[in-house]
Each structure stands twice: as structure tokens, then as C-alpha cells.
XYZ file of C-alpha atoms in Angstrom:
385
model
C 0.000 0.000 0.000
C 1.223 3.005 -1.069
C 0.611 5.341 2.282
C 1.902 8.751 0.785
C -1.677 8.454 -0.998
C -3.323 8.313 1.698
C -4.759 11.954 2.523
C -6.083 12.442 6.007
C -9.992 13.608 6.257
C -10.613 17.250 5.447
C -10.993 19.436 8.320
C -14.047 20.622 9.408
C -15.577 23.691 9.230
C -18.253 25.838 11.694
C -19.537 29.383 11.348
C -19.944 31.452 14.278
C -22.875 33.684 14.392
C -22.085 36.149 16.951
C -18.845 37.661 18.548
C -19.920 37.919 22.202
C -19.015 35.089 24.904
C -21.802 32.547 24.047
C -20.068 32.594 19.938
C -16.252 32.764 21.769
C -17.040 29.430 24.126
C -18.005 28.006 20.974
C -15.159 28.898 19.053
C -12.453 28.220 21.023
C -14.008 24.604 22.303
C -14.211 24.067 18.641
C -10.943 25.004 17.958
C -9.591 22.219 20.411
C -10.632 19.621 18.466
C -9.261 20.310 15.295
C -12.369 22.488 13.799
C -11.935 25.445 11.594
C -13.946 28.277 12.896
C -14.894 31.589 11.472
C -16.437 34.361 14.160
C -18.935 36.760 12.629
C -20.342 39.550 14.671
C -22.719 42.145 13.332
C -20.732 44.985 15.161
C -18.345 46.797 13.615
C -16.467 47.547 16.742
C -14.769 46.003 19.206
C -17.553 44.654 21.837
C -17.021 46.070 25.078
C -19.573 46.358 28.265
C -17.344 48.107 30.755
C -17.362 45.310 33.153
C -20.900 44.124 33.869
C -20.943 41.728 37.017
C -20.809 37.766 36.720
C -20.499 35.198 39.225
C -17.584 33.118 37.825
C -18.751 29.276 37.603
C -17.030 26.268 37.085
C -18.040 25.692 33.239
C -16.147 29.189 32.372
C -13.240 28.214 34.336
C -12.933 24.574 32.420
C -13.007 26.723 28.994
C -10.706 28.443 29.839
C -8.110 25.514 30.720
C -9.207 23.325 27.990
C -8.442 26.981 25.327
C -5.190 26.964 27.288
C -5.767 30.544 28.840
C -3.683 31.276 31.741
C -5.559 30.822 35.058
C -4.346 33.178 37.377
C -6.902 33.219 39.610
C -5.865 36.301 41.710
C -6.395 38.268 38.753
C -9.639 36.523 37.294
C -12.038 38.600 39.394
C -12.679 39.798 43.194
C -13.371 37.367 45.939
C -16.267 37.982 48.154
C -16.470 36.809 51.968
C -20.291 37.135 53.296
C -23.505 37.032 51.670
C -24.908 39.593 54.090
C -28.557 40.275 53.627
C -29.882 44.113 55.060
C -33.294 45.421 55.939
C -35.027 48.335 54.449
C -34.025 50.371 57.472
C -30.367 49.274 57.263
C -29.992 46.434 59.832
C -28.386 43.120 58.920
C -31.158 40.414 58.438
C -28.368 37.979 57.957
C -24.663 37.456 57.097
C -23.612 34.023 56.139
C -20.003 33.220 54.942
C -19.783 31.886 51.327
C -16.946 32.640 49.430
C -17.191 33.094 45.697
C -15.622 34.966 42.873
C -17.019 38.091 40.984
C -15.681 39.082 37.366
C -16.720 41.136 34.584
C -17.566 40.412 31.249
C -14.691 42.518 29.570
C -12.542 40.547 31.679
C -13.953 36.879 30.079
C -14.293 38.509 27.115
C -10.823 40.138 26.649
C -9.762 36.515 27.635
C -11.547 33.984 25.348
C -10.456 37.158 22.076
C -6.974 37.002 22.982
C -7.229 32.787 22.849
C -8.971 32.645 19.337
C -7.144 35.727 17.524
C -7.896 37.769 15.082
C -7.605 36.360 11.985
C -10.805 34.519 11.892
C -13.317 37.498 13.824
C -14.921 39.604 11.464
C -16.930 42.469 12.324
C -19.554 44.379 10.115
C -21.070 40.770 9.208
C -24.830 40.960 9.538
C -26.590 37.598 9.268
C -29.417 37.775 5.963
C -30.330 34.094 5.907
C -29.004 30.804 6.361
C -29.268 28.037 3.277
C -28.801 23.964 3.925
C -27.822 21.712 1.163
C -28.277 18.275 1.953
C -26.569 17.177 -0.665
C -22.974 18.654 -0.365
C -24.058 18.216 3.509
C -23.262 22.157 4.139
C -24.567 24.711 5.791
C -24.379 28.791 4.303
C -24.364 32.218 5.783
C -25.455 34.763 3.712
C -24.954 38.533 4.496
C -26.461 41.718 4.044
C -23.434 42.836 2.109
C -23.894 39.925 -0.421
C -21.133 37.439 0.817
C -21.130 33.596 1.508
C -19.681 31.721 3.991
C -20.030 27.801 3.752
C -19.378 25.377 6.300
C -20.097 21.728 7.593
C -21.656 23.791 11.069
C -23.201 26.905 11.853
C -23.640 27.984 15.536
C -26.211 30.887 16.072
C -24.928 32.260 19.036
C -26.139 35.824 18.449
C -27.903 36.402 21.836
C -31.057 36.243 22.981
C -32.789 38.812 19.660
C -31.146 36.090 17.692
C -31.703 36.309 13.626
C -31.006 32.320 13.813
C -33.525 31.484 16.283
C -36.029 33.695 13.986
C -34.945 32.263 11.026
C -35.193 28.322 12.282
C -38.010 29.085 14.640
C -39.954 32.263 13.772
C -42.434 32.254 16.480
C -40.036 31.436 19.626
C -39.773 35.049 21.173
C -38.541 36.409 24.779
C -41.658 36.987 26.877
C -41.175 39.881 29.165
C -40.956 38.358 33.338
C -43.236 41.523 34.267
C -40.073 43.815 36.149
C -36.971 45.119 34.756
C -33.255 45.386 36.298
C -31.678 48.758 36.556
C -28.175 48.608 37.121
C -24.852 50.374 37.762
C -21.186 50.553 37.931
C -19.666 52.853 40.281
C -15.576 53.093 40.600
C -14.775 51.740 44.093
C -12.833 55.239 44.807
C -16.367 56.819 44.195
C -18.511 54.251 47.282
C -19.429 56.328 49.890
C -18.099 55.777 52.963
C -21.155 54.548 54.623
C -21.693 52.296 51.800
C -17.679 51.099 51.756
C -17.809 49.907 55.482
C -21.360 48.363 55.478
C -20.965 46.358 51.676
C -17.576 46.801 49.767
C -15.924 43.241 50.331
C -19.790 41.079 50.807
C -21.982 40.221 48.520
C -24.988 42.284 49.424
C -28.999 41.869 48.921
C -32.028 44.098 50.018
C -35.711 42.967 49.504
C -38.571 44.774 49.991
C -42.164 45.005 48.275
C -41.745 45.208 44.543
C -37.981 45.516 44.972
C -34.442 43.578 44.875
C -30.956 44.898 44.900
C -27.725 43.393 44.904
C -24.570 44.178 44.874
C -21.079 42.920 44.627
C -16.767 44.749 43.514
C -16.127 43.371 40.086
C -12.733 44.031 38.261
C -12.248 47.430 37.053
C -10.960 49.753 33.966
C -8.486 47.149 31.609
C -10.082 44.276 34.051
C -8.111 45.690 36.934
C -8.468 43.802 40.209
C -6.551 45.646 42.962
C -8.080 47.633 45.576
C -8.987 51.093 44.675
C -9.117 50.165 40.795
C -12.015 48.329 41.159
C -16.255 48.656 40.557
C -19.219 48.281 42.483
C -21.721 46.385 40.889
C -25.102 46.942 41.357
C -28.592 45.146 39.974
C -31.803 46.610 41.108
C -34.950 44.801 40.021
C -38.292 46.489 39.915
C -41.706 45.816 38.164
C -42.992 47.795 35.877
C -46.270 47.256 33.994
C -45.572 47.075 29.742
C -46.497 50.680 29.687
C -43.382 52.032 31.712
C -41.221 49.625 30.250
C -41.955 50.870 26.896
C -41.101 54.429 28.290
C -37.863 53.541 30.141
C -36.881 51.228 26.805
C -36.766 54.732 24.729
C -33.644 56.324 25.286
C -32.186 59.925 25.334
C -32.111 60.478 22.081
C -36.082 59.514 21.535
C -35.044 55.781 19.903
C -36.795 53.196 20.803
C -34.871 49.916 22.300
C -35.842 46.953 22.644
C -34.810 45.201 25.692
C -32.089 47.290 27.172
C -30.725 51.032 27.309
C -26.730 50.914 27.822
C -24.374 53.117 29.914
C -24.559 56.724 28.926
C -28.089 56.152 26.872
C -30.790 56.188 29.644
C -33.110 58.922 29.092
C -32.502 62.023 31.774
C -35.624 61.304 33.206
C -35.334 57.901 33.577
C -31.856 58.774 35.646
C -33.565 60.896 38.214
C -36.588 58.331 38.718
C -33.495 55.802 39.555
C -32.369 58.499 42.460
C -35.295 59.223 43.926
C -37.129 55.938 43.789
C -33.616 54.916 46.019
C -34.435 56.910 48.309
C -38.147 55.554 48.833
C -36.883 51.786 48.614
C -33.830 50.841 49.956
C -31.296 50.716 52.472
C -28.849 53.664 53.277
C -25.835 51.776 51.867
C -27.633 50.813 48.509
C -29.222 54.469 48.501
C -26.115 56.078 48.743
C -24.722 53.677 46.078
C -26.839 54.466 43.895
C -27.576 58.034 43.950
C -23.771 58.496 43.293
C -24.131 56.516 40.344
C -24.731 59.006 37.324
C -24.767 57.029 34.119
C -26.871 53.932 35.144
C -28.521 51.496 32.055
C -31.276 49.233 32.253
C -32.481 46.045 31.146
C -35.903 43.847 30.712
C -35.988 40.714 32.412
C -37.745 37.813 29.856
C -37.918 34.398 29.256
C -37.393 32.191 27.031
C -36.450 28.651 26.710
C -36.459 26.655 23.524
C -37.954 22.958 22.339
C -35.284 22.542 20.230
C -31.840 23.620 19.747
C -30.635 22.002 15.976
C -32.515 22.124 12.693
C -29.937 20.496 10.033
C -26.691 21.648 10.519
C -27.667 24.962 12.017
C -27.771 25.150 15.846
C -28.545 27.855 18.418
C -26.656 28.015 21.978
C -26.087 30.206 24.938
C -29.423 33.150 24.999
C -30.193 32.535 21.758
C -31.613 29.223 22.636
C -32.532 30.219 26.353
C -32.857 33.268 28.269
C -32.440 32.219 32.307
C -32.941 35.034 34.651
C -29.768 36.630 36.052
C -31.062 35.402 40.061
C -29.752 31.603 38.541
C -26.156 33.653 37.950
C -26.229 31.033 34.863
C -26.024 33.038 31.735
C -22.589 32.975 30.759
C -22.049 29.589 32.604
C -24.510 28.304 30.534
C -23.258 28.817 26.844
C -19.978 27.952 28.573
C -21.740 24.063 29.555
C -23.180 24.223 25.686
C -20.262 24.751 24.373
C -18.302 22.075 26.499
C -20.812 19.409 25.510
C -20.556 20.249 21.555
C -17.028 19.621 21.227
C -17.433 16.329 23.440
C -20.366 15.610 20.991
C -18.395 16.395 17.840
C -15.397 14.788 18.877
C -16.686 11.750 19.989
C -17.886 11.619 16.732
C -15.839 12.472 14.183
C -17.448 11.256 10.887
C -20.722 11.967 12.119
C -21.907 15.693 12.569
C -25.553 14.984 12.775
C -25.406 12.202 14.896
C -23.398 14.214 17.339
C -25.668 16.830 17.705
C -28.569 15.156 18.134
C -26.750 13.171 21.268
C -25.874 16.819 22.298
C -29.430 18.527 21.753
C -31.379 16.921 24.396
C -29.346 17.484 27.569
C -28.640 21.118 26.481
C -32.711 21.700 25.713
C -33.676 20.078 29.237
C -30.746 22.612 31.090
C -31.770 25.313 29.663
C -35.749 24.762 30.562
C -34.686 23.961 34.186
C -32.691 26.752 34.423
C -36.287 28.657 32.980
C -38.194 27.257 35.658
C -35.583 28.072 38.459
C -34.998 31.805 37.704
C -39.017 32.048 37.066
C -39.502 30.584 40.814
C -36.944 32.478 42.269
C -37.432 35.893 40.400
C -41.698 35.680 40.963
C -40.698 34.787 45.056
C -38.327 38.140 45.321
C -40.850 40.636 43.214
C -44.477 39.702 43.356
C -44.287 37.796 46.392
């Protein structure tokens, strides 16, 4: 037998719809078993949230080692101590210790970009439609500025508005949970001092009617972790009947958003509700947290978990195939575990891309409607309840 004739399999191929963490995970788990991957995000800039809380969980961390990124976990996020609950007139109601680890998105973000590189992200690429040929057993992007990109995979992972998710399944929307979460970064230099000794260091929570606040030091400007360079994190949830969520929703500048207003874009009224509504419902250390916040954003809380997660050789992960409410603090862990258990799928079956996804669709579909079900229990207990 004449071995030099022998050519090894052609490698595979996946396109990535969407840049953010749920399309990185993907990517780089793809990447470590021998896949070809192409990003596409529809922004033409870098992405870049200025350090938005998350709870680090174990699924990010194994990502990370399997991508080879450096784990240097002094400078992956900020430790907490104390989960230390207050009243609305201050008092502690409890303080339990349970240690855990705070980082930001920029920081996970910044990470998983630096592991995949360059070459293969491209910006400006807005999703049109997606085309399957059975026959050639492909799967194509096309985009609004005319170009093709075929592959043996594509991965919507384009967030929870996903144009994959409409495309494969046109009627499977976010429903709104019935409150919203206003939220804020404030530079650790900037915490009051009232505020510094009663939450900087904890985890914090206040509940009362209608109302829930946390609060918790995430990594700061260029993912900076040392004291002093850090930010206070802070989530407020509060309903809001469809009416005043339509309101809040349109920004300064009179355009309507759909599910959030970012940093810097929150209508000046909207700001000044935020103030004074602290001082009617919380605690003196949120209060104070708060009103020295100037820029805060705001977000609608909604649901959404999917029946199916594959159609052909398209697939959705991450929020665009299920939207858990931030109480599970599973988001990002979440297209983190989806992505994990696709590359196990794919790799444990090489020749076989179909196969391997429908092994991988059923576990991922039943997570992501517990997770539904938890954050629906939890969220309905803390603000209707």
C-alpha cells in the first residue's frame, strides 16, 4: 500500500454567528478539536460592556483551561467573603459566609479574544439568511453585504434577539418576566463611605415590596483587580407594567430599544426616577450607592427557553436558545456548559456531525428549561411575592 496516498480527512468547518461570549465558548471549544472556525459579529467595533458583574462558575473556568488561557486566579475577578442580607431600614437580616468569585464580562471577554485571535473574527457581518444543502451536507451564511460563507456547522450564538432562532423558529420570542433590572457601575474610589464599610468586600442583597438589589466589587478599567481600581456592581430589580417599560426602553435620544438602554443612553428622566425611587426603597448603603451613580442602564428581564436547539446543521446556543434570569447567575455559565458538551459531541464523533448533535441537543434543551423554571420561581418569590 502506497501510504503517501493516503490523505487524512478534510478538516471541518463551523460558522460562528455572533462575537460575544456565548459565539467565543463556541469557538475556542471548537478550535480544540481540530475544527476550523470563522467568528462573525454584526458589530463593527470592538464589543465592550465596561465590566458588567458575573459570578464566575465552574463551566467558564474549564473553557478556559481546555483553550489553554492562563488561570491566574488572583487576577480573574474579586473574591467575596459574606452574603450579608440588610433590611429596608439598614440592619443586617443575615450574614452568612460563602466565598465566591465576581468578574466582569470585559474581563472573560478580553480573555476567550486574545485565545482565538484575530484572523478569523470579522466584524460588520450581519446575518441575511441561512441556506442547507443536503446534498454537499453544508450549511451557508449569507450577508447583508452579499457574501457567503459555507461550512459543515453553523452555531447561532447571536444572543437572545437572535436572527437564527427567527430564522429556524420564527415564532419562539422572549416573553417579558413583568419587572426590569436597573443597574450600575460605580468606581470603588467613588462608594461612599457609609456604603464602603457596610458592603464593599460582601456580597450584598435588600428585599422589599416590589424591589431587589444586589450588589457585589467586580474588576475594574483594563479588568483591573486591585483595591482602589475596582467597581461596584449593582442590579436593582423592579416591576414595571408594559407601559413604563416601553417608556424607560426609549432612550435619550427619543429611539426606541428593545430590551435594554446601555451606559450613557438612559433617558434624563429615567436617571432621576433611579435616584429618587432609592431613596423611597432601599437601604442607606444601597441608597447612597446608587444616587452616586450618574450614568446607570437598564435592562428587561424575559424568558425564554427553547424545544429545540438544531434544525440540520444549524444550531442555536447560549441566549439565543434560552434566556435564564440573572437570580440563577447562569447566563454565561450556561453557553460555557453548551459549548463544552458540543465539542465532546463532535469529537466523539468524528465522521458523524448529525449524529453528534442530536446526542448533544437533548441534555442542552432540558438545562436550559430547568434553568427557565428556576430563575421564574426564584425571580416571581423576590418581586411579586
Amino acid at each position: 500500500m502506497n501510504y503517501a496516498l493516503i490523505q487524512p480527512p478534510p478538516k471541518r468547518r463551523a460558522l460562528i454567528i455572533g462575537g460575544s461570549l456565548g459565539g467565543l465558548f463556541a469557538a475556542v471549544m471548537l478550535q480544540t478539536i481540530g475544527w476550523d472556525v470563522d467568528v462573525f459579529e454584526r458589530s463593527e467595533g470592538d464589543l465592550d460592556s465596561r465590566g458588567g458583574g458575573i459570578v464566575l462558575q465552574p463551566d467558564v473556568i474549564e473553557v478556559f483551561r481546555r483553550a489553554g488561557v492562563t488561570l491566574d486566579e488572583d487576577h480573574l475577578g474579586v473574591r467575596s467573603a459574606y452574603r450579608t442580607v440588610l433590611r429596608p431600614d439598614g440592619s443586617i437580616q443575615s450574614k452568612q459566609f460563602m466565598p465566591q468569585m465576581q468578574t466582569s464580562w470585559s474581563l472573560i471577554y478580553t480573555r476567550l479574544k486574545s485565545a482565538f485571535g484575530n484572523a478569523h473574527y470579522h466584524r460588520g457581518r450581519i446575518l441575511e439568511r441561512i441556506e442547507q444543502d443536503e446534498n454537499t451536507a453544508t450549511v451557508t451564511a449569507i450577508f447583508s453585504d452579499g457574501s457567503r460563507e459555507t461550512g459543515d456547522l453553523l452555531v447561532g450564538a447571536d444572543g437572545g434577539n437572535s436572527t437564527v432562532r427567527s430564522q429556524l423558529w420564527p415564532d419562539l420570542k422572549p416573553v417579558y418576566a413583568g419587572y426590569i433590572a436597573w443597574r450600575g457601575l460605580l468606581p470603588e474610589q467613588d462608594l461612599p463611605p457609609f456604603s464602603r464599610d457596610a458592603l464593599a468586600g460582601d456580597f450584598g442583597f435588600a428585599n422589599s415590596q416590589g424591589s431587589h438589589i444586589l450588589g457585589y466589587l467586580v474588576p475594574g478599567v483594563g479588568n483591573d483587580t486591585r483595591n482602589g481600581h475596582r467597581f461596584y456592581n449593582w442590579v436593582w430589580y423592579r416591576v414595571a407594567t408594559d407601559e413604563q417599560r416601553a417608556a424607560i426602553m426609549t432612550d435619550r435620544n427619543g429611539k426606541r430599544r428593545d430590551y435594554a438602554v446601555p451606559e450613557g443612553s438612559l433617558a434624563p428622566f429615567w436617571i432621576t426616577h433611579v435616584h429618587n425611587e432609592a431613596e423611597t426603597f432601599l437601604p442607606q448603603a444601597f441608597r447612597e450607592i446608587v444616587g452616586a451613580t450618574r450614568q446607570p442602564y437598564v435592562q428587561s428581564i424575559r424568558d425564554l427557553a427553547s424545544d429545540h436547539m438544531i434544525a440540520g446543521r444549524a444550531l442555536i446556543l447560549g441566549d439565543a436558545a434560552s434566556i435564564p434570569r440573572p437570580h440563577t447567575a447562569a447566563s454565561t455559565s450556561k453557553a460555557a456548559a453548551n459549548a463544552l458538551a458540543l465539542a465532546e459531541a463532535l469529537a466523539a464523533s468524528p465522521k458523524d456531525v448529525l449524529c453528534a448533535l442530536a446526542r448533544w441537543e437533548l441534555p442542552q434543551v432540558t438545562y436550559g428549561k430547568h434553568l427557565e423554571q428556576q430563575g421564574k420561581m426564584t425571580g416571581d418569590y423576590l418581586l411579586f411575592r
